[in-house]
mmCIF file of C-alpha atoms in Angstrom:
data_model
loop_
_atom_site.group_PDB
_atom_site.id
_atom_site.type_symbol
_atom_site.label_atom_id
_atom_site.label_comp_id
_atom_site.label_asym_id
_atom_site.label_seq_id
_atom_site.Cartn_x
_atom_site.Cartn_y
_atom_site.Cartn_z
ATOM 1 C CA MET A 24 20.038 -7.916 30.483
ATOM 2 C CA LEU A 25 17.508 -10.438 29.226
ATOM 3 C CA ILE A 26 14.973 -9.883 26.456
ATOM 4 C CA ASP A 27 11.728 -11.854 26.566
ATOM 5 C CA SER A 28 11.355 -12.408 22.827
ATOM 6 C CA HIS A 29 7.714 -13.551 23.088
ATOM 7 C CA CYS A 30 5.187 -12.444 25.712
ATOM 8 C CA HIS A 31 1.451 -11.731 25.418
ATOM 9 C CA LEU A 32 1.414 -8.918 27.960
ATOM 10 C CA ASP A 33 -1.928 -7.758 26.541
ATOM 11 C CA ALA A 34 -3.633 -11.060 27.487
ATOM 12 C CA LEU A 35 -6.788 -10.920 29.601
ATOM 13 C CA GLU A 36 -4.970 -12.863 32.325
ATOM 14 C CA PHE A 37 -2.785 -9.785 32.871
ATOM 15 C CA SER A 38 -5.589 -7.193 32.936
ATOM 16 C CA ASP A 39 -4.632 -4.194 35.082
ATOM 17 C CA GLU A 40 -1.520 -5.986 36.376
ATOM 18 C CA GLN A 41 0.956 -4.898 33.730
ATOM 19 C CA ASP A 42 2.730 -2.398 36.004
ATOM 20 C CA ALA A 43 3.466 -5.074 38.608
ATOM 21 C CA ILE A 44 4.453 -7.615 35.937
ATOM 22 C CA ILE A 45 6.909 -5.175 34.309
ATOM 23 C CA LYS A 46 8.410 -4.269 37.703
ATOM 24 C CA ASN A 47 8.812 -7.945 38.569
ATOM 25 C CA ALA A 48 10.436 -8.606 35.183
ATOM 26 C CA LEU A 49 12.932 -5.753 35.673
ATOM 27 C CA HIS A 50 13.660 -7.017 39.184
ATOM 28 C CA HIS A 51 14.621 -10.367 37.615
ATOM 29 C CA GLY A 52 16.839 -8.784 34.969
ATOM 30 C CA VAL A 53 14.374 -8.814 32.060
ATOM 31 C CA GLU A 54 15.047 -5.509 30.377
ATOM 32 C CA LYS A 55 12.921 -5.706 27.213
ATOM 33 C CA ILE A 56 9.718 -7.518 26.283
ATOM 34 C CA ILE A 57 8.412 -8.272 22.778
ATOM 35 C CA ILE A 58 4.605 -8.439 22.555
ATOM 36 C CA PRO A 59 3.192 -10.043 19.393
ATOM 37 C CA ALA A 60 -0.393 -9.170 18.481
ATOM 38 C CA VAL A 61 -2.743 -12.041 17.661
ATOM 39 C CA ASN A 62 -5.842 -10.365 16.174
ATOM 40 C CA ARG A 63 -7.224 -6.999 15.084
ATOM 41 C CA LYS A 64 -8.199 -5.894 18.606
ATOM 42 C CA SER A 65 -4.763 -6.638 19.996
ATOM 43 C CA PHE A 66 -3.095 -4.298 17.448
ATOM 44 C CA ASP A 67 -4.327 -1.317 19.480
ATOM 45 C CA ASP A 68 -3.661 -3.030 22.810
ATOM 46 C CA VAL A 69 0.007 -3.765 22.088
ATOM 47 C CA ILE A 70 0.586 -0.262 20.703
ATOM 48 C CA GLU A 71 -0.870 1.196 23.931
ATOM 49 C CA LEU A 72 1.432 -0.989 26.029
ATOM 50 C CA ARG A 73 4.447 0.339 24.109
ATOM 51 C CA LYS A 74 3.316 3.925 24.828
ATOM 52 C CA LYS A 75 2.974 3.114 28.520
ATOM 53 C CA PHE A 76 6.127 0.984 28.882
ATOM 54 C CA PRO A 77 9.087 2.108 26.723
ATOM 55 C CA ASN A 78 10.879 -1.196 27.376
ATOM 56 C CA CYS A 79 8.086 -3.046 25.531
ATOM 57 C CA PHE A 80 8.090 -3.531 21.767
ATOM 58 C CA TYR A 81 5.401 -5.070 19.589
ATOM 59 C CA ALA A 82 4.765 -7.073 16.450
ATOM 60 C CA LEU A 83 1.539 -6.839 14.435
ATOM 61 C CA GLY A 84 -0.141 -9.757 12.721
ATOM 62 C CA PHE A 85 -2.901 -12.362 12.701
ATOM 63 C CA HIS A 86 -2.274 -15.552 14.697
ATOM 64 C CA PRO A 87 -3.473 -18.718 12.899
ATOM 65 C CA MET A 88 -5.688 -19.689 15.851
ATOM 66 C CA TYR A 89 -7.549 -16.361 15.685
ATOM 67 C CA ILE A 90 -8.275 -16.167 11.967
ATOM 68 C CA HIS A 91 -11.948 -17.057 12.554
ATOM 69 C CA ASP A 92 -12.229 -13.527 14.058
ATOM 70 C CA MET A 93 -10.994 -11.861 10.871
ATOM 71 C CA LYS A 94 -13.270 -9.578 8.878
ATOM 72 C CA ASP A 95 -13.073 -8.214 5.336
ATOM 73 C CA GLY A 96 -10.558 -5.406 5.231
ATOM 74 C CA ASP A 97 -8.485 -6.646 8.183
ATOM 75 C CA MET A 98 -5.481 -7.372 5.974
ATOM 76 C CA ASP A 99 -5.706 -3.823 4.599
ATOM 77 C CA THR A 100 -5.790 -2.569 8.194
ATOM 78 C CA LEU A 101 -2.605 -4.522 8.950
ATOM 79 C CA LYS A 102 -0.944 -2.933 5.921
ATOM 80 C CA THR A 103 -1.982 0.532 7.126
ATOM 81 C CA TYR A 104 -0.737 -0.146 10.655
ATOM 82 C CA LEU A 105 2.604 -1.413 9.354
ATOM 83 C CA LYS A 106 2.928 1.863 7.452
ATOM 84 C CA ILE A 107 1.910 4.185 10.297
ATOM 85 C CA TYR A 108 3.226 2.494 13.449
ATOM 86 C CA GLU A 109 6.571 0.978 14.410
ATOM 87 C CA PRO A 110 6.330 -2.777 14.871
ATOM 88 C CA VAL A 111 9.604 -4.681 15.212
ATOM 89 C CA ALA A 112 8.126 -7.580 13.203
ATOM 90 C CA VAL A 113 5.029 -8.964 11.531
ATOM 91 C CA GLY A 114 3.652 -11.417 14.079
ATOM 92 C CA GLU A 115 2.419 -13.560 15.536
ATOM 93 C CA ILE A 116 1.764 -15.263 12.219
ATOM 94 C CA GLY A 117 2.164 -18.817 10.958
ATOM 95 C CA LEU A 118 0.308 -22.118 10.872
ATOM 96 C CA ASP A 119 -1.234 -24.372 13.521
ATOM 97 C CA PHE A 120 -2.319 -27.860 12.467
ATOM 98 C CA PHE A 121 -2.399 -29.161 16.053
ATOM 99 C CA VAL A 122 -5.871 -27.828 16.869
ATOM 100 C CA THR A 123 -7.341 -28.429 13.403
ATOM 101 C CA LYS A 124 -6.365 -28.954 9.787
ATOM 102 C CA ASP A 125 -9.904 -28.256 8.556
ATOM 103 C CA ASN A 126 -9.053 -24.646 7.733
ATOM 104 C CA LYS A 127 -5.585 -25.423 6.344
ATOM 105 C CA THR A 128 -6.200 -23.598 3.036
ATOM 106 C CA ILE A 129 -7.355 -20.366 4.657
ATOM 107 C CA GLN A 130 -4.549 -20.533 7.238
ATOM 108 C CA GLU A 131 -2.001 -20.742 4.416
ATOM 109 C CA GLU A 132 -3.643 -17.914 2.452
ATOM 110 C CA ILE A 133 -3.512 -15.588 5.462
ATOM 111 C CA PHE A 134 0.052 -16.655 6.308
ATOM 112 C CA VAL A 135 1.222 -16.000 2.734
ATOM 113 C CA ALA A 136 -0.525 -12.604 2.613
ATOM 114 C CA GLN A 137 1.341 -11.617 5.795
ATOM 115 C CA LEU A 138 4.676 -12.928 4.491
ATOM 116 C CA LYS A 139 4.171 -10.699 1.447
ATOM 117 C CA LEU A 140 3.494 -7.703 3.704
ATOM 118 C CA ALA A 141 6.597 -8.466 5.789
ATOM 119 C CA SER A 142 8.653 -8.566 2.612
ATOM 120 C CA ALA A 143 7.120 -5.316 1.317
ATOM 121 C CA PHE A 144 7.899 -3.512 4.602
ATOM 122 C CA ASP A 145 11.305 -5.202 5.029
ATOM 123 C CA LEU A 146 10.296 -6.595 8.419
ATOM 124 C CA PRO A 147 11.180 -9.925 10.042
ATOM 125 C CA VAL A 148 8.398 -12.257 11.190
ATOM 126 C CA ILE A 149 7.554 -13.900 14.524
ATOM 127 C CA MET A 150 6.041 -17.262 13.709
ATOM 128 C CA HIS A 151 3.805 -19.851 15.319
ATOM 129 C CA VAL A 152 4.751 -23.229 13.798
ATOM 130 C CA ARG A 153 2.860 -25.891 15.805
ATOM 131 C CA HIS A 154 2.593 -29.235 13.984
ATOM 132 C CA ALA A 155 3.136 -27.356 10.724
ATOM 133 C CA ILE A 156 6.879 -26.789 10.354
ATOM 134 C CA ASP A 157 7.304 -28.304 6.874
ATOM 135 C CA ASP A 158 4.370 -26.253 5.568
ATOM 136 C CA VAL A 159 5.806 -23.090 7.144
ATOM 137 C CA LEU A 160 9.203 -23.772 5.556
ATOM 138 C CA LYS A 161 7.602 -24.478 2.163
ATOM 139 C CA ASN A 162 5.842 -21.088 2.228
ATOM 140 C CA LEU A 163 8.991 -19.278 3.399
ATOM 141 C CA ARG A 164 10.906 -20.705 0.425
ATOM 142 C CA ARG A 165 8.225 -19.383 -1.920
ATOM 143 C CA TYR A 166 7.843 -16.025 -0.184
ATOM 144 C CA PRO A 167 11.166 -15.174 1.488
ATOM 145 C CA VAL A 168 11.317 -12.621 4.280
ATOM 146 C CA LYS A 169 13.997 -10.891 6.324
ATOM 147 C CA GLY A 170 14.345 -13.681 8.903
ATOM 148 C CA GLY A 171 12.821 -13.468 12.344
ATOM 149 C CA ILE A 172 11.917 -16.027 15.018
ATOM 150 C CA ALA A 173 10.308 -19.474 14.898
ATOM 151 C CA HIS A 174 8.700 -19.335 18.332
ATOM 152 C CA ALA A 175 8.346 -22.354 20.691
ATOM 153 C CA PHE A 176 10.463 -24.495 18.385
ATOM 154 C CA ASN A 177 9.971 -28.238 18.714
ATOM 155 C CA GLY A 178 10.922 -29.607 15.286
ATOM 156 C CA SER A 179 13.698 -31.849 14.035
ATOM 157 C CA MET A 180 17.359 -30.936 13.762
ATOM 158 C CA GLN A 181 16.949 -30.868 9.964
ATOM 159 C CA GLN A 182 14.019 -28.432 10.239
ATOM 160 C CA ALA A 183 16.018 -26.296 12.674
ATOM 161 C CA GLU A 184 18.903 -26.134 10.200
ATOM 162 C CA ALA A 185 16.494 -25.111 7.424
ATOM 163 C CA PHE A 186 15.231 -22.173 9.521
ATOM 164 C CA ILE A 187 18.779 -21.169 10.469
ATOM 165 C CA GLU A 188 19.878 -21.208 6.813
ATOM 166 C CA MET A 189 17.034 -18.787 6.064
ATOM 167 C CA GLY A 190 18.293 -16.420 8.758
ATOM 168 C CA PHE A 191 15.859 -17.341 11.528
ATOM 169 C CA LYS A 192 16.399 -17.684 15.260
ATOM 170 C CA LEU A 193 14.588 -20.385 17.235
ATOM 171 C CA GLY A 194 12.658 -19.624 20.434
ATOM 172 C CA PHE A 195 13.047 -21.744 23.577
ATOM 173 C CA GLY A 196 11.234 -21.262 26.880
ATOM 174 C CA GLY A 197 9.390 -23.043 29.643
ATOM 175 C CA ALA A 198 8.637 -26.199 27.633
ATOM 176 C CA MET A 199 12.286 -27.315 27.808
ATOM 177 C CA THR A 200 12.306 -27.256 31.622
ATOM 178 C CA TYR A 201 10.153 -30.378 32.029
ATOM 179 C CA ALA A 202 11.913 -33.690 32.714
ATOM 180 C CA ARG A 203 10.043 -35.403 29.871
ATOM 181 C CA ALA A 204 10.982 -32.725 27.316
ATOM 182 C CA THR A 205 14.057 -34.671 26.213
ATOM 183 C CA HIS A 206 13.689 -33.772 22.527
ATOM 184 C CA ILE A 207 13.457 -30.016 23.168
ATOM 185 C CA GLN A 208 16.353 -30.257 25.625
ATOM 186 C CA ALA A 209 18.486 -32.067 23.041
ATOM 187 C CA LEU A 210 17.786 -29.292 20.516
ATOM 188 C CA ALA A 211 18.476 -26.539 23.071
ATOM 189 C CA LYS A 212 21.731 -28.231 23.996
ATOM 190 C CA SER A 213 23.084 -28.891 20.506
ATOM 191 C CA LEU A 214 21.875 -26.107 18.203
ATOM 192 C CA PRO A 215 24.358 -23.284 17.537
ATOM 193 C CA ILE A 216 24.080 -20.837 20.441
ATOM 194 C CA GLU A 217 23.874 -17.964 17.903
ATOM 195 C CA SER A 218 20.572 -19.386 16.627
ATOM 196 C CA ILE A 219 18.679 -19.401 19.948
ATOM 197 C CA VAL A 220 16.500 -16.757 21.592
ATOM 198 C CA LEU A 221 14.777 -17.100 24.967
ATOM 199 C CA GLU A 222 11.085 -16.487 25.544
ATOM 200 C CA THR A 223 8.262 -17.083 27.996
ATOM 201 C CA ASP A 224 5.103 -16.972 25.815
ATOM 202 C CA ALA A 225 3.522 -15.644 29.037
ATOM 203 C CA PRO A 226 0.885 -16.241 30.272
ATOM 204 C CA ASP A 227 1.210 -19.583 28.429
ATOM 205 C CA ILE A 228 3.840 -22.390 28.437
ATOM 206 C CA PRO A 229 4.657 -22.097 32.165
ATOM 207 C CA PRO A 230 8.002 -23.641 33.193
ATOM 208 C CA SER A 231 8.095 -26.821 35.289
ATOM 209 C CA TRP A 232 8.380 -25.013 38.636
ATOM 210 C CA LEU A 233 4.992 -23.338 38.033
ATOM 211 C CA GLY A 234 3.314 -26.549 36.857
ATOM 212 C CA HIS A 235 1.286 -27.001 33.683
ATOM 213 C CA GLN A 236 -1.636 -25.000 35.115
ATOM 214 C CA GLY A 237 0.544 -22.116 36.362
ATOM 215 C CA ARG A 238 0.428 -18.578 35.019
ATOM 216 C CA ASN A 239 3.682 -17.676 33.325
ATOM 217 C CA THR A 240 5.144 -14.134 33.453
ATOM 218 C CA PRO A 241 8.232 -12.467 31.924
ATOM 219 C CA GLY A 242 9.887 -12.551 35.363
ATOM 220 C CA GLU A 243 10.377 -16.313 34.926
ATOM 221 C CA LEU A 244 12.829 -15.761 32.068
ATOM 222 C CA HIS A 245 15.831 -15.460 34.382
ATOM 223 C CA GLN A 246 15.230 -18.935 35.797
ATOM 224 C CA ILE A 247 14.565 -20.283 32.275
ATOM 225 C CA ALA A 248 17.930 -18.794 31.222
ATOM 226 C CA THR A 249 19.564 -20.423 34.266
ATOM 227 C CA PHE A 250 18.101 -23.803 33.277
ATOM 228 C CA PHE A 251 19.328 -23.309 29.707
ATOM 229 C CA ALA A 252 22.839 -22.348 30.892
ATOM 230 C CA GLU A 253 23.059 -25.498 33.036
ATOM 231 C CA LEU A 254 21.741 -27.625 30.159
ATOM 232 C CA ARG A 255 24.508 -26.357 27.883
ATOM 233 C CA GLY A 256 27.189 -26.188 30.571
ATOM 234 C CA MET A 257 27.544 -22.468 29.925
ATOM 235 C CA ASN A 258 28.126 -19.460 32.118
ATOM 236 C CA LEU A 259 24.783 -17.699 32.832
ATOM 237 C CA THR A 260 26.202 -14.253 31.991
ATOM 238 C CA SER A 261 27.326 -15.560 28.620
ATOM 239 C CA VAL A 262 23.858 -17.046 27.932
ATOM 240 C CA ILE A 263 22.173 -13.750 28.846
ATOM 241 C CA GLU A 264 24.518 -11.693 26.646
ATOM 242 C CA THR A 265 24.269 -14.076 23.695
ATOM 243 C CA SER A 266 20.485 -14.485 23.775
ATOM 244 C CA HIS A 267 20.150 -10.695 24.133
ATOM 245 C CA GLN A 268 22.283 -10.116 21.038
ATOM 246 C CA ASN A 269 20.513 -12.894 19.107
ATOM 247 C CA THR A 270 17.141 -11.224 19.739
ATOM 248 C CA LEU A 271 18.479 -7.859 18.520
ATOM 249 C CA ASP A 272 19.888 -9.598 15.428
ATOM 250 C CA ALA A 273 16.496 -11.203 14.753
ATOM 251 C CA LEU A 274 14.556 -7.965 15.397
ATOM 252 C CA PRO A 275 16.954 -5.127 14.460
ATOM 253 C CA LYS A 276 14.237 -2.462 14.664
ATOM 254 C CA ILE A 277 14.547 -2.652 18.479
ATOM 255 C CA VAL A 278 17.991 -1.053 18.197
ATOM 256 C CA GLN A 279 16.678 1.685 15.878
ATOM 257 C CA LEU A 280 13.788 2.488 18.232
ATOM 258 C CA CYS A 281 16.077 2.592 21.275
ATOM 259 C CA THR A 282 18.573 4.812 19.442
ATOM 260 C CA SER A 283 15.887 7.261 18.270
ATOM 261 C CA ALA A 284 14.428 7.374 21.824
ATOM 262 C CA GLU A 285 17.872 8.228 23.215
ATOM 263 C CA ASN A 286 18.299 10.940 20.585
ATOM 264 C CA LEU A 287 15.024 12.541 21.697
ATOM 265 C CA HIS A 288 16.316 13.076 25.259
#
């Protein structure tokens, strides 16, 4: 079964529709969904979704595009939540120099503080790396963590290899399905299959068949996986099994949580 390694199920676009979205995802063979928080409010939202839907798992962290919302004490709150709750990763964290570089210093400070927390709690990270891959890699070399996922990867082969050497998986989704996405397709086709995880980033990054303005959902992952299998000339079953295992390797806490849930029954 497929795992959507990156989905913002708590997004406003999905308000009160989560039941239908989860059912649709299961209908299309998407068994598990990883929901990364983006700001302080979403910590509680993603934890609630996990309580409601046992096939959902969450990460906790501050997204670089939401750091203007942060208040004094928020980093201490993250530390407390990491201690009390059961995130599978620290995320979504990272750097975004596409929208602006004006707050580059503060973005890096917050990223580094979260890398240190991930290291302290022995958790992997789910990272946003838009137009900032070299800076992300530089900080990871200084503050190593237990691997994780570089989400929506669109860097060079050399940058991909640097992430892989550090124990990271690279996330591919709807962006690779567009005819003009030749660079992403080349990466998806040639990177080691063991280094790739599949994702939707729903409701964002809709695949080509929904159009750029479409609303993405986890149910699209099966068709994304089909596209990926054809791109690589692979059997779809093999792609599903491999990407499933790669996600569990990147986020091993999922296995622990599933095992402890089974032991409770």
